[in-house]
Coordinates of C-alpha atoms in Angstrom, one line a residue:
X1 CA 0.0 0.0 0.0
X2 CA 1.2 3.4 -0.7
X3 CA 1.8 6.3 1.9
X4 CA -0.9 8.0 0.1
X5 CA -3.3 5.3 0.6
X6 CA -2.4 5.2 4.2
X7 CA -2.1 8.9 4.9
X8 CA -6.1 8.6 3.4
X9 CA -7.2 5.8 5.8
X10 CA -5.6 7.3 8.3
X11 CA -8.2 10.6 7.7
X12 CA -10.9 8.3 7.2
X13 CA -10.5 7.0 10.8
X14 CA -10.7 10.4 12.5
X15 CA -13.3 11.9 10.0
X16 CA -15.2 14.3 12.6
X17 CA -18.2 13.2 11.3
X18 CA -18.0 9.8 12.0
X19 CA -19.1 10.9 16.1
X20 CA -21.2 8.0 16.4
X21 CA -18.1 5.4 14.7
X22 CA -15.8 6.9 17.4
X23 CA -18.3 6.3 20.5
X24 CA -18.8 2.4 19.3
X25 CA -14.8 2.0 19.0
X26 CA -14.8 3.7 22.5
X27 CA -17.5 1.2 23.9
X28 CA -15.6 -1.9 22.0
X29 CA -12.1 -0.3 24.0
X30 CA -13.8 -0.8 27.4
X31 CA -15.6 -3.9 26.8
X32 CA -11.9 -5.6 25.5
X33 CA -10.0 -3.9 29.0
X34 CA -12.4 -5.4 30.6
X35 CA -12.6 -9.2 29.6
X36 CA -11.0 -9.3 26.4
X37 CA -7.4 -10.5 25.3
X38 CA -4.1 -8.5 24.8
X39 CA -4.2 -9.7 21.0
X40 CA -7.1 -8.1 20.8
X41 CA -6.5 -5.3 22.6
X42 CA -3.5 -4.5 20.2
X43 CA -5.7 -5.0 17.0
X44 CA -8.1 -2.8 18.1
X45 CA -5.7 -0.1 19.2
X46 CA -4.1 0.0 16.2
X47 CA -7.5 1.9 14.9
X48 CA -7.1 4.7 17.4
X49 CA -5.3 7.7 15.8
X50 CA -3.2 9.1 19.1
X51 CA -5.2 11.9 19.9
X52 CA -8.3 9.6 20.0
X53 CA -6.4 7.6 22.5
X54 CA -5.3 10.2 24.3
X55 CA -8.9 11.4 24.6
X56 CA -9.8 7.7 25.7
X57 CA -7.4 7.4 28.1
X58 CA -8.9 10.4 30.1
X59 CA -12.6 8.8 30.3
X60 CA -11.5 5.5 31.5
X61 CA -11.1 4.3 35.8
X62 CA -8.0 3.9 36.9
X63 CA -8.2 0.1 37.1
X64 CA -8.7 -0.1 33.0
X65 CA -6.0 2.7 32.4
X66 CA -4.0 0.3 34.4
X67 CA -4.5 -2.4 32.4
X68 CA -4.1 0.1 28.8
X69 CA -0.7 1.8 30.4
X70 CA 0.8 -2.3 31.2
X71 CA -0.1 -3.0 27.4
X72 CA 1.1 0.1 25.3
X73 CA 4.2 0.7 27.6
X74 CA 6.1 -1.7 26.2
X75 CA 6.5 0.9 22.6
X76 CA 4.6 3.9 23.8
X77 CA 3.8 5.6 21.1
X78 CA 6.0 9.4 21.5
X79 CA 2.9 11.0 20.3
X80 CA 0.4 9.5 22.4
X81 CA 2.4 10.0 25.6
X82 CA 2.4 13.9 24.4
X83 CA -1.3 14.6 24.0
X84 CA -1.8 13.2 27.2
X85 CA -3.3 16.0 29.9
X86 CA -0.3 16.2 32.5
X87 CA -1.6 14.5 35.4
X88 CA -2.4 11.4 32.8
X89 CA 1.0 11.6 31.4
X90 CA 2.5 11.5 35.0
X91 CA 0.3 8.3 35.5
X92 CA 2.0 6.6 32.7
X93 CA 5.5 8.1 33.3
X94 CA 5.3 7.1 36.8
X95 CA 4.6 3.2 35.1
X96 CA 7.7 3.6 33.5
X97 CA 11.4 3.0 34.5
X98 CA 13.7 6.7 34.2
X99 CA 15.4 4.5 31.1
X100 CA 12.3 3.6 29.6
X101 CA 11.1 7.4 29.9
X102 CA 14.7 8.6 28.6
X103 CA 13.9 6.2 25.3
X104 CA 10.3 8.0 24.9
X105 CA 11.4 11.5 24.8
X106 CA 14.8 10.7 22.9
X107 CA 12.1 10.5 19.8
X108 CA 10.1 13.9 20.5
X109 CA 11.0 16.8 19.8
X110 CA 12.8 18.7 22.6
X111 CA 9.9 21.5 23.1
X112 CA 7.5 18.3 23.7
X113 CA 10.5 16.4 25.7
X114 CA 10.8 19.5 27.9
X115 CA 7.0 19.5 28.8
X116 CA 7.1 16.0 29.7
X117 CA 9.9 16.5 32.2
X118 CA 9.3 19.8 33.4
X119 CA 6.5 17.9 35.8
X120 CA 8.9 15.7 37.0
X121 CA 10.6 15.8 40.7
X122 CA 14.2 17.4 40.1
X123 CA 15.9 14.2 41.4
X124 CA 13.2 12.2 38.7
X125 CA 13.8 14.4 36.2
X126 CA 17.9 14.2 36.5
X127 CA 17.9 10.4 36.5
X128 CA 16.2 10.4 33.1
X129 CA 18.2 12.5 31.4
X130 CA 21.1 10.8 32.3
X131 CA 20.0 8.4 30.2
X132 CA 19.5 10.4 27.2
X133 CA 21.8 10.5 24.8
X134 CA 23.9 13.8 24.8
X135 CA 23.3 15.9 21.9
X136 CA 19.3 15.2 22.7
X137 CA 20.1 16.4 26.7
X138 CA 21.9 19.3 25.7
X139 CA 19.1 20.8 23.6
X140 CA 16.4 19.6 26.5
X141 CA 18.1 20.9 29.0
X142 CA 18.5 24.7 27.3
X143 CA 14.8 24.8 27.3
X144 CA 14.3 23.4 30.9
X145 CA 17.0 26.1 32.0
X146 CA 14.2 29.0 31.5
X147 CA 11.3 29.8 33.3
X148 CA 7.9 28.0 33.0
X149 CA 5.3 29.2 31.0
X150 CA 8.3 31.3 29.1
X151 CA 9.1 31.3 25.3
X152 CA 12.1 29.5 26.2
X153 CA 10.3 26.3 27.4
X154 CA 8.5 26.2 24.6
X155 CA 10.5 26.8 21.7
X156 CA 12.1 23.8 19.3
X157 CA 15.9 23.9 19.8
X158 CA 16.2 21.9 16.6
X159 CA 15.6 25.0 13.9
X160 CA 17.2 25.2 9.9
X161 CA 19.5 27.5 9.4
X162 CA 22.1 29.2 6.8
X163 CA 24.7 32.0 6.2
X164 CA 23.7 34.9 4.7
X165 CA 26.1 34.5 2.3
X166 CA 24.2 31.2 0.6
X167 CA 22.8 30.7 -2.3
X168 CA 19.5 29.0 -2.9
X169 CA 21.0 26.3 -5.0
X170 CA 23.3 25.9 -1.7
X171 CA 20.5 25.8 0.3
X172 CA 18.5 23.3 -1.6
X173 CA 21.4 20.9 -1.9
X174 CA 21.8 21.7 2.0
X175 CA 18.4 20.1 2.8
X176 CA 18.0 17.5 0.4
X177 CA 21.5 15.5 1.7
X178 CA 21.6 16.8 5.5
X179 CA 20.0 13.9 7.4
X180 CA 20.1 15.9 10.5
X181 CA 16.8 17.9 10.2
X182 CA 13.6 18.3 12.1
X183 CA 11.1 16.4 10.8
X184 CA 8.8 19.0 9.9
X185 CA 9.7 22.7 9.4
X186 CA 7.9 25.3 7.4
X187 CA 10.5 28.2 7.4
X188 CA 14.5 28.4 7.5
X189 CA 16.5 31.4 9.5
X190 CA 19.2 33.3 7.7
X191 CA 21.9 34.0 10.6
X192 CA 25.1 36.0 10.6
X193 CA 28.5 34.9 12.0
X194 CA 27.3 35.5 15.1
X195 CA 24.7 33.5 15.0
X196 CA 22.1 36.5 15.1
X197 CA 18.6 36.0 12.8
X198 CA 18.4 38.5 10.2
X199 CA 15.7 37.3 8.2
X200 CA 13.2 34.4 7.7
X201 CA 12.4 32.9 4.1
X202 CA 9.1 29.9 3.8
X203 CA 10.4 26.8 1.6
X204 CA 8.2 27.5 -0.8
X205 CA 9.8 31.0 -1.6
X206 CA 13.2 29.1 -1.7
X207 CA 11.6 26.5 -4.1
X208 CA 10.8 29.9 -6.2
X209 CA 13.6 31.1 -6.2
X210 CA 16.6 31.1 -9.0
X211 CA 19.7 28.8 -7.8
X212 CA 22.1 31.6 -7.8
X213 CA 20.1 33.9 -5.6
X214 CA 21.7 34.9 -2.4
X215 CA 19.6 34.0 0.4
X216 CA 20.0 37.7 2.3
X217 CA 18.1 39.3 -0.5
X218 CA 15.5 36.9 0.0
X219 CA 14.8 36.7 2.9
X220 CA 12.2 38.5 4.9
X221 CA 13.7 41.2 7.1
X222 CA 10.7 42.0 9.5
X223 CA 10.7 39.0 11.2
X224 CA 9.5 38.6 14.7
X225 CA 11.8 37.9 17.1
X226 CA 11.1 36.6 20.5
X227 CA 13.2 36.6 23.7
X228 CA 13.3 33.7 25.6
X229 CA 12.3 35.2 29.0
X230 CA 9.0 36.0 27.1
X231 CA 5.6 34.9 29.1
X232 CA 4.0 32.5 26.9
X233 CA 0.8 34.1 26.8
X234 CA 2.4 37.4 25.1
X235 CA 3.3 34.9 22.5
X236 CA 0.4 33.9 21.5
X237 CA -0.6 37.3 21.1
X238 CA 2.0 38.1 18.9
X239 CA 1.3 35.7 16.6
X240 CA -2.0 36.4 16.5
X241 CA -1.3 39.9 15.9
X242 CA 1.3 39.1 13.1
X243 CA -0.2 36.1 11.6
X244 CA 2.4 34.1 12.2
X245 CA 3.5 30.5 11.7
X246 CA 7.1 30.5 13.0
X247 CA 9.4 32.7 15.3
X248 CA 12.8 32.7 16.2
X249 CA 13.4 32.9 20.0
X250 CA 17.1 34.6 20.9
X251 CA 19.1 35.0 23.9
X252 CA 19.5 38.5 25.5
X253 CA 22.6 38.8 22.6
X254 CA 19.8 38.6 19.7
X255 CA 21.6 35.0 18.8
X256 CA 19.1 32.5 17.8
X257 CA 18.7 29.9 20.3
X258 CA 15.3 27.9 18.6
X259 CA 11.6 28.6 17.4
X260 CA 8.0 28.8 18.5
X261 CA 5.6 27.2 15.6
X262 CA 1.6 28.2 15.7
X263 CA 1.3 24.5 16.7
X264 CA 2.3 25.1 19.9
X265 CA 0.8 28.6 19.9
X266 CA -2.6 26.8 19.8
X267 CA -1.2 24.7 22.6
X268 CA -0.8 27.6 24.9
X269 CA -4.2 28.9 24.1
X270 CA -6.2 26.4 24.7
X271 CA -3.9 25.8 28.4
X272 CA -4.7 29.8 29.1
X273 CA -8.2 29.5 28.5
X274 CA -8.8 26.4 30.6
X275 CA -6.5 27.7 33.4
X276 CA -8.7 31.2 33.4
X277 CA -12.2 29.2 33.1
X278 CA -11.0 27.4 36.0
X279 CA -9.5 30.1 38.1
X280 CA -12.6 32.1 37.8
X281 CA -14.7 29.2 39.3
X282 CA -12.4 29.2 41.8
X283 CA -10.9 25.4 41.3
X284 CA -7.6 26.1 40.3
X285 CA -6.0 23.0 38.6
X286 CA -9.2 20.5 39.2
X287 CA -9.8 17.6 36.8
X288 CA -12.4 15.3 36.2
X289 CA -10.4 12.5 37.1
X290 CA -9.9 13.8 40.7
X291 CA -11.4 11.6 43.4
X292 CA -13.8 13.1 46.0
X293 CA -11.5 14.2 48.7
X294 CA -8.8 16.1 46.0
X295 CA -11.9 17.8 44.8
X296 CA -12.7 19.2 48.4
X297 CA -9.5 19.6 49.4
X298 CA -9.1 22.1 45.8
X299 CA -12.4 23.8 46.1
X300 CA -12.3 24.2 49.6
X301 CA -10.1 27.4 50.4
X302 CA -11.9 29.4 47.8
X303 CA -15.3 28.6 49.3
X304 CA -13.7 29.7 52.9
X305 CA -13.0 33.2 51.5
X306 CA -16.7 32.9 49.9
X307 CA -17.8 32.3 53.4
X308 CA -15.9 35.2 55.3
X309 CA -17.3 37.8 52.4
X310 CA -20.4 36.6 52.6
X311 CA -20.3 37.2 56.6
X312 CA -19.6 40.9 55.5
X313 CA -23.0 41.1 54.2
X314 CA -24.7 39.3 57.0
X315 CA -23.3 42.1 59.2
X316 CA -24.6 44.8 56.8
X317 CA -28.1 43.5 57.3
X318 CA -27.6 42.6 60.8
X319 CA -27.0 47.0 61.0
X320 CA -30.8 47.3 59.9
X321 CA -32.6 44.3 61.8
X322 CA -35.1 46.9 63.4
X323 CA -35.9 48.0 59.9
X324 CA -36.4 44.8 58.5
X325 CA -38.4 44.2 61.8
X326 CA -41.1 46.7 60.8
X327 CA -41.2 45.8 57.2
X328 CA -41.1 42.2 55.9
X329 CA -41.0 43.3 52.6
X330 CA -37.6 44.8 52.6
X331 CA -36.5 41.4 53.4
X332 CA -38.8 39.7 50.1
X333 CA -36.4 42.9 47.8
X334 CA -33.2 42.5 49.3
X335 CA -32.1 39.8 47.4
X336 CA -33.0 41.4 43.6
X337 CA -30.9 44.6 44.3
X338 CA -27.8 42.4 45.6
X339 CA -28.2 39.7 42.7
X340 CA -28.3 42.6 39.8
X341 CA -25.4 44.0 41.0
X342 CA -23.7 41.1 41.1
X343 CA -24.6 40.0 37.8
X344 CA -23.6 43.2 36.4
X345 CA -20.1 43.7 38.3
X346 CA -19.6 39.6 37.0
X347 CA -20.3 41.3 33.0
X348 CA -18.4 44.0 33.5
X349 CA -15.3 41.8 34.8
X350 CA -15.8 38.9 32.4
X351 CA -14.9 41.8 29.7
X352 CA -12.2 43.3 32.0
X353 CA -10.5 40.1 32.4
X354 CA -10.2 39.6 28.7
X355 CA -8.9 43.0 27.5
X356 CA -6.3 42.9 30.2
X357 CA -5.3 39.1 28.6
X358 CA -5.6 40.4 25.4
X359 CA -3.7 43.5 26.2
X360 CA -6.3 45.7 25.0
X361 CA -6.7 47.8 27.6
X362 CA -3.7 50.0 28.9
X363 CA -2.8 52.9 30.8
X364 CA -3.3 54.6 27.3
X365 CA -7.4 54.1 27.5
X366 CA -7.7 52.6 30.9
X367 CA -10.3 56.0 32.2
X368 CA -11.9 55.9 28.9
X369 CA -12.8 52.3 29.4
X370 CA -13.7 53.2 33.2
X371 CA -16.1 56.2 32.0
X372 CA -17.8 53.8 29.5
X373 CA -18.6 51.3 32.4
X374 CA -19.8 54.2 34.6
X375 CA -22.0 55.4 31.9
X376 CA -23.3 51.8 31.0
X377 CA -23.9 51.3 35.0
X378 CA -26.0 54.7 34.9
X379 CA -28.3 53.9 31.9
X380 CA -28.7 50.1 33.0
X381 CA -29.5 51.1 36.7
X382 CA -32.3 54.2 35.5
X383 CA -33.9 51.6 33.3
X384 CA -34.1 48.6 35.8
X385 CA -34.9 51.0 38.6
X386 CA -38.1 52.0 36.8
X387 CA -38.6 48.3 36.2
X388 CA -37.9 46.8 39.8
X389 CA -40.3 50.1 41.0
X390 CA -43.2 49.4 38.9
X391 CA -43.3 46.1 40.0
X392 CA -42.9 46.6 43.6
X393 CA -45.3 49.4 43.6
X394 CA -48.0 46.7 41.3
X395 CA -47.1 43.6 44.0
X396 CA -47.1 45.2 47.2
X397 CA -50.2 47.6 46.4
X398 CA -51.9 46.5 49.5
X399 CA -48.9 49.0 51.6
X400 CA -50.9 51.5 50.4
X401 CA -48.8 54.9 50.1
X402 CA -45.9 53.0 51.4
X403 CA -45.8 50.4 47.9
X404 CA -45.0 53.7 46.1
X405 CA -42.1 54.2 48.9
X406 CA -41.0 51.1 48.5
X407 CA -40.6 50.9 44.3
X408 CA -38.6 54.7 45.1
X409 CA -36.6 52.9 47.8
X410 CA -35.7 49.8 45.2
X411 CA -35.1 51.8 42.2
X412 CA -33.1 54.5 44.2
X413 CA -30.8 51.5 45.4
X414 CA -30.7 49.8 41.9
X415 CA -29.0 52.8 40.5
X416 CA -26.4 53.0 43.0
X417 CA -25.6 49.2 43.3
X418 CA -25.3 49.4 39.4
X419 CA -23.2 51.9 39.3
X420 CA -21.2 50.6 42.4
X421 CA -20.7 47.1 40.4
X422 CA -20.2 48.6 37.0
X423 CA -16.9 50.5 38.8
X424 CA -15.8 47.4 40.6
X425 CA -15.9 44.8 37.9
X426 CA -13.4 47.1 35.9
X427 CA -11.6 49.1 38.5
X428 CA -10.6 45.9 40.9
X429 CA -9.0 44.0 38.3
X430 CA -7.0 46.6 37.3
X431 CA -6.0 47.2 40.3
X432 CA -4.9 43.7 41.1
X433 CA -3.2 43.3 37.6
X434 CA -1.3 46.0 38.5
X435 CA -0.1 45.0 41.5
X436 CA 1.4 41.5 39.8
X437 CA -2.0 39.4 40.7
X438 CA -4.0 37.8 38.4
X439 CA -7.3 39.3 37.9
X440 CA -8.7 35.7 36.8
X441 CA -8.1 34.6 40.6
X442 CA -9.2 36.6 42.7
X443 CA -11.7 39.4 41.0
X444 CA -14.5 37.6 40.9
X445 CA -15.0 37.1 44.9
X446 CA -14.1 40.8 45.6
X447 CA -16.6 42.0 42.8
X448 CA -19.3 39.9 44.4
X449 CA -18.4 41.4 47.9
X450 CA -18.6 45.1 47.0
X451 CA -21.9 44.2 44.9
X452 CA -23.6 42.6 48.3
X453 CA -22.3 44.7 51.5
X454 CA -23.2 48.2 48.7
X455 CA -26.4 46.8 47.6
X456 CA -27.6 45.9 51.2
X457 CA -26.2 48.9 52.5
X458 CA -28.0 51.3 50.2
X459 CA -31.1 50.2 49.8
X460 CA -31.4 49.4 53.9
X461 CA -30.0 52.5 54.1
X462 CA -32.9 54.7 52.0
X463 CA -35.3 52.0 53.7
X464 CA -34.3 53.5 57.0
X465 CA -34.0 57.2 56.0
X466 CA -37.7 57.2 54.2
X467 CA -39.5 54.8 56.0
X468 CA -39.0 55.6 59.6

């Protein structure tokens, strides 16, 4: 069979549309852990494109991952071992002898190799790469020297590159008889002596290009160059800004030291969204494969600092028990004043949060953005405060001249809390982003806070001034 033909069965088998093909072959997976035989096992497997595995792996128990990890550990698959979410591909390492880890990683590429070690203990992690052989260490260990989440450990160490004083014709010859070459590569770097990028020319121009041609003249001279100390999230940015498909990354010099390609660009996307979905919810690094008492143990300190704000409140209200006393109604409002401001300071952050990830909001437009909220927070609170006083005025008609006290007391407080939470949800964030905390952490409970203890507070407050 050709590589054609096997390069097309290969896209038949993860055809997205064939949802209800891949469920079946997930049902058939289970049903061999469970009671079939290894021969089996391994025909069947050898269906699964890696990804799909990988997928698998994370919806099965422990006790048939178990069984999978014995079977496949014997020639893990590089790939599969990859795609893996870390705390699976810890499970599987930790199945593993250092040597038989070393022999895994030996056939990545050093940007993956580095992300599987970089979860390792440091005493783990040494004792495998002593068994790596050295020209494959040397390269891992440039990328594990940066700092997580940096450019540096996530750039490919194993980049193309040429003099500036090459021709095409050299360069074609170059890459046709060099057998040392990445595997894949899209672009090549020109360098000077020194080793420094000066430009960054695709194959396809150099396939385009007359033999005799110099590459310097060629080559693209804006390039993007990224330093290694660069937080991986400003990456991504950059090549979303610049529509980029490859970046050098250089040392503090300017010499090239490896390259970022969009693959892993998407990579770090998809990791940054997660990471901010969850730290909003307040779970921090939670998985669905965590058992009961990791779960509590996670979500527990974030739910303590729920419970001492929420306290806050309870001693607002507890300020105005003799009001409350006298009205019962007050007590039947509270709620709606405190839960619109809420929702609104939560809007108000959710868009915060982003432009400050996104790096579209700066100290450039940063009051122009906080007048915008105030003014939304004005026109949102007038028009709900006619709503929420209409109604209270329709549903608690039998108070008499007091209903119509009531939907002035409610709409009076609705405009202030709305205001209040439109201010928050933009001004706290900033605030914390500023002073080196992530905003994705710890806005959210703070907004909520402000929202509850202002929203009680006011409209208690004009309950107490107009009422008694």
């Amino acid at each position: 069979m050709s590589e054609i033909q096997e390069n097309t069965e290969v896209i038949h088998r993860i055809d997205p549309d064939t949802t209800g093909e891949s469920a079946a072959q997930f049902d058939e997976l289970v049903r061999l852990l469970e009671s079939g035989s290894d021969k089996e096992l391994e025909t069947h497997l050898e269906r699964f494109h890696h990804s799909d595995l990988a997928d698998a792996f994370g919806l099965l128990d422990r006790s048939l991952r178990k069984r999978l990890i014995e079977l496949l550990k014997t020639e893990l698959d590089p790939d599969l071992l990859f795609e893996l979410e870390d705390h699976l591909r810890k499970e599987v390492t930790d199945s593993l002898t250092p040597a038989e880890v070393a022999e895994v990683i030996t056939e990545m590429e050093s940007d993956e190799a580095v992300q599987v070690l970089e979860d390792m203990e440091e005493e783990e992690r040494a004792e495998v790469l002593s068994s790596v052989p050295r020209e494959e260490r040397e390269d891992i260990e440039v990328g594990l020297a940066f700092p997580e989440d940096s450019a540096g450990r996530r750039m490919q160490t194993d980049v193309v590159s040429v003099g500036t004083n090459w021709t095409v014709g050299q360069t074609i010859d170059f890459l046709r008889e060099e057998s040392d070459l990445p595997e894949e590569f899209l672009d090549l770097f020109v360098v000077d002596e020194k080793g420094c990028p000066v430009g960054i020319i695709s194959l396809s121009r150099i396939l385009r290009s007359p033999r005799n041609t110099l590459m310097r003249e060629i080559a693209d001279e804006t390039q993007v160059l990224i330093p290694a100390e660069t937080l991986q999230e400003e990456v991504a940015l950059l090549f979303e800004k610049y529509d980029l498909t490859t970046a050098g990354v250089v040392d503090q010099g300017g010499k090239l030291l490896g390259m970022i390609t969009v693959d892993d660009v998407m990579e770090v996307a998809r990791e940054e969204f997660e990471e901010d979905i969850l730290l909003l919810g307040g779970v921090g690094e939670e998985t669905m494969d965590d058992s009961v008492l990791q779960s509590s143990v996670k979500r527990f300190a974030w739910l303590l600092v729920n419970l001492v704000t929420a306290a806050l409140a309870s001693v607002v209200i507890s300020m105005f028990d003799a009001t409350i006393e006298q009205m019962v109604a007050l007590a039947v409002l509270m709620p709606i004043v405190a839960s619109m401001g809420g929702n609104a300071g939560t809007q108000t952050l959710t868009i915060t949060v982003r432009a400050l990830a996104t790096k579209e909001l700066t100290s450039y437009n940063t009051m122009r953005a906080i007048r915008k909220e105030l003014l939304v927070g004005v026109l949102n609170g007038l028009l709900f405060a006619c709503l929420a006083g209409l109604a209270t005025i329709f549903i608690f008609g039998d108070y008499g001249e007091s209903s119509l006290l009531l939907g002035g007391i409610i709409a009076g407080a609705m405009v202030i809390n709305m205001i209040v939470a439109g201010l928050s949800g933009i001004i706290l964030p900033i605030m914390l982003d500023r002073a080196g905390v992530d905003p994705a952490v710890a806005s959210g409970v703070f907004v909520t806070t402000v929202t509850d203890v202002v929203g009680f507070f006011a409209f208690l407050g004009l309950a107490s001034l107009i009422l008694l």
